Coordinates of C-alpha atoms in Angstrom, one line a residue:
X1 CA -42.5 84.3 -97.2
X2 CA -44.8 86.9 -95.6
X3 CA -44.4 88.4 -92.1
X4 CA -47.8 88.0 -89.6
X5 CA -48.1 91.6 -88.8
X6 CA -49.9 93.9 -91.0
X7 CA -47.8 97.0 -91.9
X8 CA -48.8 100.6 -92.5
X9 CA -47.1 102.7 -95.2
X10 CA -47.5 106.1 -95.4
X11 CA -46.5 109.0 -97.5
X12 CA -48.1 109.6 -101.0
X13 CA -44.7 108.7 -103.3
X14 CA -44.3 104.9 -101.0
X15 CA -48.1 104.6 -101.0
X16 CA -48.0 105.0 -105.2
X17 CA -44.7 102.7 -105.4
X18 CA -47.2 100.3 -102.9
X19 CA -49.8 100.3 -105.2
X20 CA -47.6 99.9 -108.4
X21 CA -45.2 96.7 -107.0
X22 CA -45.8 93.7 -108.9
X23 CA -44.6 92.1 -105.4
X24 CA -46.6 93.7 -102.6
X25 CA -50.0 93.7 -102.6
X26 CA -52.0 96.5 -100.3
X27 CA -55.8 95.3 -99.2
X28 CA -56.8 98.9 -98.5
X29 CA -56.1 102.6 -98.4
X30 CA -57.0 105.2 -95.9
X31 CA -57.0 108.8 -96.4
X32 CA -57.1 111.7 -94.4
X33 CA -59.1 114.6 -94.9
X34 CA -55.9 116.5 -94.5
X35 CA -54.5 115.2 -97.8
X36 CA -54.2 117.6 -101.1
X37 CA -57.1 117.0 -103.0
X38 CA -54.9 116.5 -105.9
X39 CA -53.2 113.5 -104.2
X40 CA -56.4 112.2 -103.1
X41 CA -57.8 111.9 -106.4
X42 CA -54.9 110.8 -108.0
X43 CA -54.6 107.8 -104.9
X44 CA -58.0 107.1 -105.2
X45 CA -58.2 106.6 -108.8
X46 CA -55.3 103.9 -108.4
X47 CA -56.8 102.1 -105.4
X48 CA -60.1 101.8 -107.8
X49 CA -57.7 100.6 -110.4
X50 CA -56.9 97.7 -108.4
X51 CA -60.0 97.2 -107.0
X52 CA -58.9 98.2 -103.5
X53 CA -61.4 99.6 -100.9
X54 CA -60.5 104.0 -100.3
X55 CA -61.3 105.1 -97.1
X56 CA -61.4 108.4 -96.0
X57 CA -61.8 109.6 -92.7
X58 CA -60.5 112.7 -90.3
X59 CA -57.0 113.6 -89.7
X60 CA -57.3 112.7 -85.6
X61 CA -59.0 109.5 -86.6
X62 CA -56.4 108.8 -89.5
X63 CA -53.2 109.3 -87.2
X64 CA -54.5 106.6 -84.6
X65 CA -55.3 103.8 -86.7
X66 CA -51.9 104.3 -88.6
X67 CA -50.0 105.0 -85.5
X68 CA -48.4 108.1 -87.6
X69 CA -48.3 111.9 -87.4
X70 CA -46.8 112.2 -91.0
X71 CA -47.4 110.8 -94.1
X72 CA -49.2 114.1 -95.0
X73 CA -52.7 112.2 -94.6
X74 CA -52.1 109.0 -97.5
X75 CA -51.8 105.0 -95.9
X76 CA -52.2 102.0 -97.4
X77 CA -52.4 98.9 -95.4
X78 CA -50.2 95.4 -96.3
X79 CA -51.0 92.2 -94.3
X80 CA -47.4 91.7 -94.1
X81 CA -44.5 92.0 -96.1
X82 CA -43.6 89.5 -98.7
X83 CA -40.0 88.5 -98.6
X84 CA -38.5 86.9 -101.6
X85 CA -37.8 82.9 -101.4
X86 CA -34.1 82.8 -101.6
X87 CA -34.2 79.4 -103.9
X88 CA -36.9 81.3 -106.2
X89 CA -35.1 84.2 -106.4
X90 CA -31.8 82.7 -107.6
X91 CA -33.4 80.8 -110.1
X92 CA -34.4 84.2 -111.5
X93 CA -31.8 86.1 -111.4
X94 CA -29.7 87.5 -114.8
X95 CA -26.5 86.1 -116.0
X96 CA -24.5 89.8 -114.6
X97 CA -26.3 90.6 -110.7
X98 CA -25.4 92.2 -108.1
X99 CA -26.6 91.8 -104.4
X100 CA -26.4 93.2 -100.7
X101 CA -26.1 91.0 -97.7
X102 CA -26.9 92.4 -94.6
X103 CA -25.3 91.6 -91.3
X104 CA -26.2 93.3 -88.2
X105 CA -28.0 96.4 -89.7
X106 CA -31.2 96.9 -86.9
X107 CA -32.0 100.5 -87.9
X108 CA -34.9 101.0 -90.5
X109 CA -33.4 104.3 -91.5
X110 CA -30.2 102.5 -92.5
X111 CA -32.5 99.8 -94.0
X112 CA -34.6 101.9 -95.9
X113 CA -32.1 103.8 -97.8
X114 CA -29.6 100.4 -98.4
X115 CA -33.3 99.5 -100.8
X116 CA -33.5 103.0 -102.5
X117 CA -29.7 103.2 -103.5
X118 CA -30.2 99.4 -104.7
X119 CA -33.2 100.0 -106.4
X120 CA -31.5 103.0 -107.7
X121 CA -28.6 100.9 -109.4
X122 CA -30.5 98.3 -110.3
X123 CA -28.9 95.8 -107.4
X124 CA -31.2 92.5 -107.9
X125 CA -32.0 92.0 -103.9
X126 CA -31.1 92.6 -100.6
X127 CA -30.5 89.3 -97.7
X128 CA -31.1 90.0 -94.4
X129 CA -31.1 87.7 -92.0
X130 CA -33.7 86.9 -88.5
X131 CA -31.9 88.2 -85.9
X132 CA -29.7 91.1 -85.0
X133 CA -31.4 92.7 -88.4
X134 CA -34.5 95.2 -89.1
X135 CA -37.4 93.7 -91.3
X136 CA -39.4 95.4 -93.1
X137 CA -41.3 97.9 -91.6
X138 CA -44.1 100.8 -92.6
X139 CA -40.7 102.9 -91.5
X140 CA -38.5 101.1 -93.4
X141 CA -41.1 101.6 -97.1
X142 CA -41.0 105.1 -95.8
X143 CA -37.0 105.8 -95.8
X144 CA -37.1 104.0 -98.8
X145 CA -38.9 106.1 -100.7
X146 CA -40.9 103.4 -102.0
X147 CA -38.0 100.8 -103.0
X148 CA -39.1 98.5 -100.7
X149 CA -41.9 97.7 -102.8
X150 CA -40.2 96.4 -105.9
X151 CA -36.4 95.6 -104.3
X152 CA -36.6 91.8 -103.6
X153 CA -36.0 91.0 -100.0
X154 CA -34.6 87.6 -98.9
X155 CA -35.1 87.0 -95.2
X156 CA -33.1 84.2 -94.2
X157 CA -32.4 82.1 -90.8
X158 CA -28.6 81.8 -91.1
X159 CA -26.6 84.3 -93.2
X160 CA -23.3 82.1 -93.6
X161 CA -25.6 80.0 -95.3
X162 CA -26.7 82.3 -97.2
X163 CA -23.6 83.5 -98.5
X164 CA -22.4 79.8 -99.5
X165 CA -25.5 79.5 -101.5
X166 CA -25.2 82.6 -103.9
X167 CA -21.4 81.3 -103.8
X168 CA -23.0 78.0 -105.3
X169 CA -24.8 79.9 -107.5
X170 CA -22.0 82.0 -109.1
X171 CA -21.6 84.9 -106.8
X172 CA -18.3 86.1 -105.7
X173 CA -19.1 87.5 -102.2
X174 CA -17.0 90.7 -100.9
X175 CA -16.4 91.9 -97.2
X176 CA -17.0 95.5 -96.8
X177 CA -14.0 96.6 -94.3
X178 CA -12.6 99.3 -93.0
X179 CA -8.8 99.3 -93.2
X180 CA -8.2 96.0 -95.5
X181 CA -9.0 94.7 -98.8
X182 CA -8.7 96.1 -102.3
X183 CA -9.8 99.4 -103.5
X184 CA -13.3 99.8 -104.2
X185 CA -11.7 102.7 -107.0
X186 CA -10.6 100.9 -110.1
X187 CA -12.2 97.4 -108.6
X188 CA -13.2 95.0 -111.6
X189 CA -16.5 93.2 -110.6
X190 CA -17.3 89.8 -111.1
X191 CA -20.4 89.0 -113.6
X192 CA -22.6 88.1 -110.1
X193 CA -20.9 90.3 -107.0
X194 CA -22.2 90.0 -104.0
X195 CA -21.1 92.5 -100.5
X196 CA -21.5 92.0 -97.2
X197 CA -22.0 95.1 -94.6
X198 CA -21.9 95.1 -91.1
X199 CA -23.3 97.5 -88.9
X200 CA -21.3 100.2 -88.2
X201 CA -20.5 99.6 -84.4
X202 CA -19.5 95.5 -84.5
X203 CA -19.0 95.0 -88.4
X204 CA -19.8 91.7 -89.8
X205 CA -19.2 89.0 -87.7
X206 CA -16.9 86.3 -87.7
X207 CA -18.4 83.2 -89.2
X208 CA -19.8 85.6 -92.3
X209 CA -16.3 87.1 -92.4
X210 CA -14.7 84.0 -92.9
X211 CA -16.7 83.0 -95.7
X212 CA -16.1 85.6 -98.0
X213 CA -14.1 85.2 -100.8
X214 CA -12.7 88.9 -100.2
X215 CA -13.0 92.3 -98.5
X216 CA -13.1 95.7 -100.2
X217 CA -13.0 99.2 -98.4
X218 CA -13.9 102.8 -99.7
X219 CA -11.0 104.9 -100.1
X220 CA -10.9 107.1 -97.4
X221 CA -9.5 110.7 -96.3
X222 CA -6.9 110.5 -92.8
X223 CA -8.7 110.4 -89.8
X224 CA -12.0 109.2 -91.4
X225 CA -12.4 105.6 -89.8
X226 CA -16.0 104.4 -91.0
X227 CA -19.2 105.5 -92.9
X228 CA -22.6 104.8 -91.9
X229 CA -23.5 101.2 -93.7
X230 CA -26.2 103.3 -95.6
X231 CA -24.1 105.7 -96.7
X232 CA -21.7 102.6 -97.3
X233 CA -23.6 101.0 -99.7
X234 CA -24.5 104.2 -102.0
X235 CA -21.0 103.9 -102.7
X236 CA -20.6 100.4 -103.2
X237 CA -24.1 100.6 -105.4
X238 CA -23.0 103.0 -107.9
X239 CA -19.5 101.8 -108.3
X240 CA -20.7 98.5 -109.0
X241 CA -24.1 98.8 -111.3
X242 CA -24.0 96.9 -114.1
X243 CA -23.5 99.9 -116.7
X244 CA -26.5 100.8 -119.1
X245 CA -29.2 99.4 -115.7
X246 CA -29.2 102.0 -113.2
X247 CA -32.6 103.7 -113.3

């Protein structure tokens, strides 16, 4: 499925990750006169690669047809981003996987780093669902690093169904709480373990709460109440990678 609006990413390392994603496909670069030489030749000789038209014009120019200040001078323009079919994307997954579902998270920040710390350890996709959630943006690739590029993306309409289908398909699906649940320390993972985070402010809602076959929580210090769901779900990356696939 691929969103209608085209997206600008920016930055030299999510512009490379762009240009290397076997998923996302850029139709053209831009480049400032700004940029290092050294990345311009190196961005340039993988646009040419792929056969992609480079363009290169001045900074002032650069800036308003990207609507961005930073990026040190280095776009590359996707029609939309291409979110993973969620029936396709089961049928590929590996016998051991591991998945995020999203619920609530509107922030790209928050977004963007929940893709680079499952792209670090090797999570096989993130669900997000049509409302109350961020999709994916040119700011979302950005505070990635990249991830978003190669980190399949499921967009769905309704995330309770969602959750009952990788249930169908194997998953045991964990609430992320607060104050309840088992101990992430120590936790055993099942061979497909899915988690559920809420935005930090209202948590996960009811309906997706209620379909969980668990909840775990982060050991935490007295007096700490939450963690920002990014932050979150670093923890809950690492401590459940499948060992020997973490990148």
């Amino acid at each position: 499925m691929k969103a209608d609006t085209a997206i600008w990413v920016t930055g030299k390392h999510p512009v490379e990750e762009l240009l290397g994603s076997d998923t996302q496909e850029a139709r053209k670069v831009l480049l400032s006169a700004s940029a290092p030489p050294e990345v311009k030749a190196k961005i340039e000789r993988m646009a040419k690669e792929r056969g992609l038209p480079c363009l290169s014009c001045a900074k002032e120019e650069w800036e308003r047809r990207t609507g961005e200040r930073e990026g040190g001078g280095v776009a590359a323009e996707i029609a939309g981003f291409r979110y993973a079919d969620i029936e396709d994307w089961i049928y590929a997954l590996k016998e051991t996987s591991r998945v995020f579902l999203l619920d609530g998270v509107t922030d790209p920040q928050n977004l963007g780093a929940i893709l680079r710390s499952a792209r670090a350890f090797s999570f096989d996709g993130v669900i997000i669902p049509t409302d109350r959630s961020c999709p994916v943006t040119g700011a979302v690739f950005r505070a990635s690093a990249g991830a978003a590029a190669h980190v399949p993306v499921i967009q769905v309409k309704n995330l309770v169904r969602a959750i009952e289908r990788v249930q169908e398909s194997g998953f045991w699906v964990y609430a992320a709480q607060e104050r309840s649940g088992a101990d992430l320390a120590g936790f055993e993972p099942a061979k497909r373990t899915a988690v559920v985070l809420g935005s930090e402010e209202k948590g996960i809602r009811r309906l997706a709460l209620e379909k969980c076959d668990a909840k775990l929580q982060i050991g935490m210090a007295p007096g700490m109440d939450s963690l920002n769901v990014s932050v979150a779900a670093g923890i809950f990356a690492f401590a459940l990678a499948v060992p020997g696939e973490s990148r």
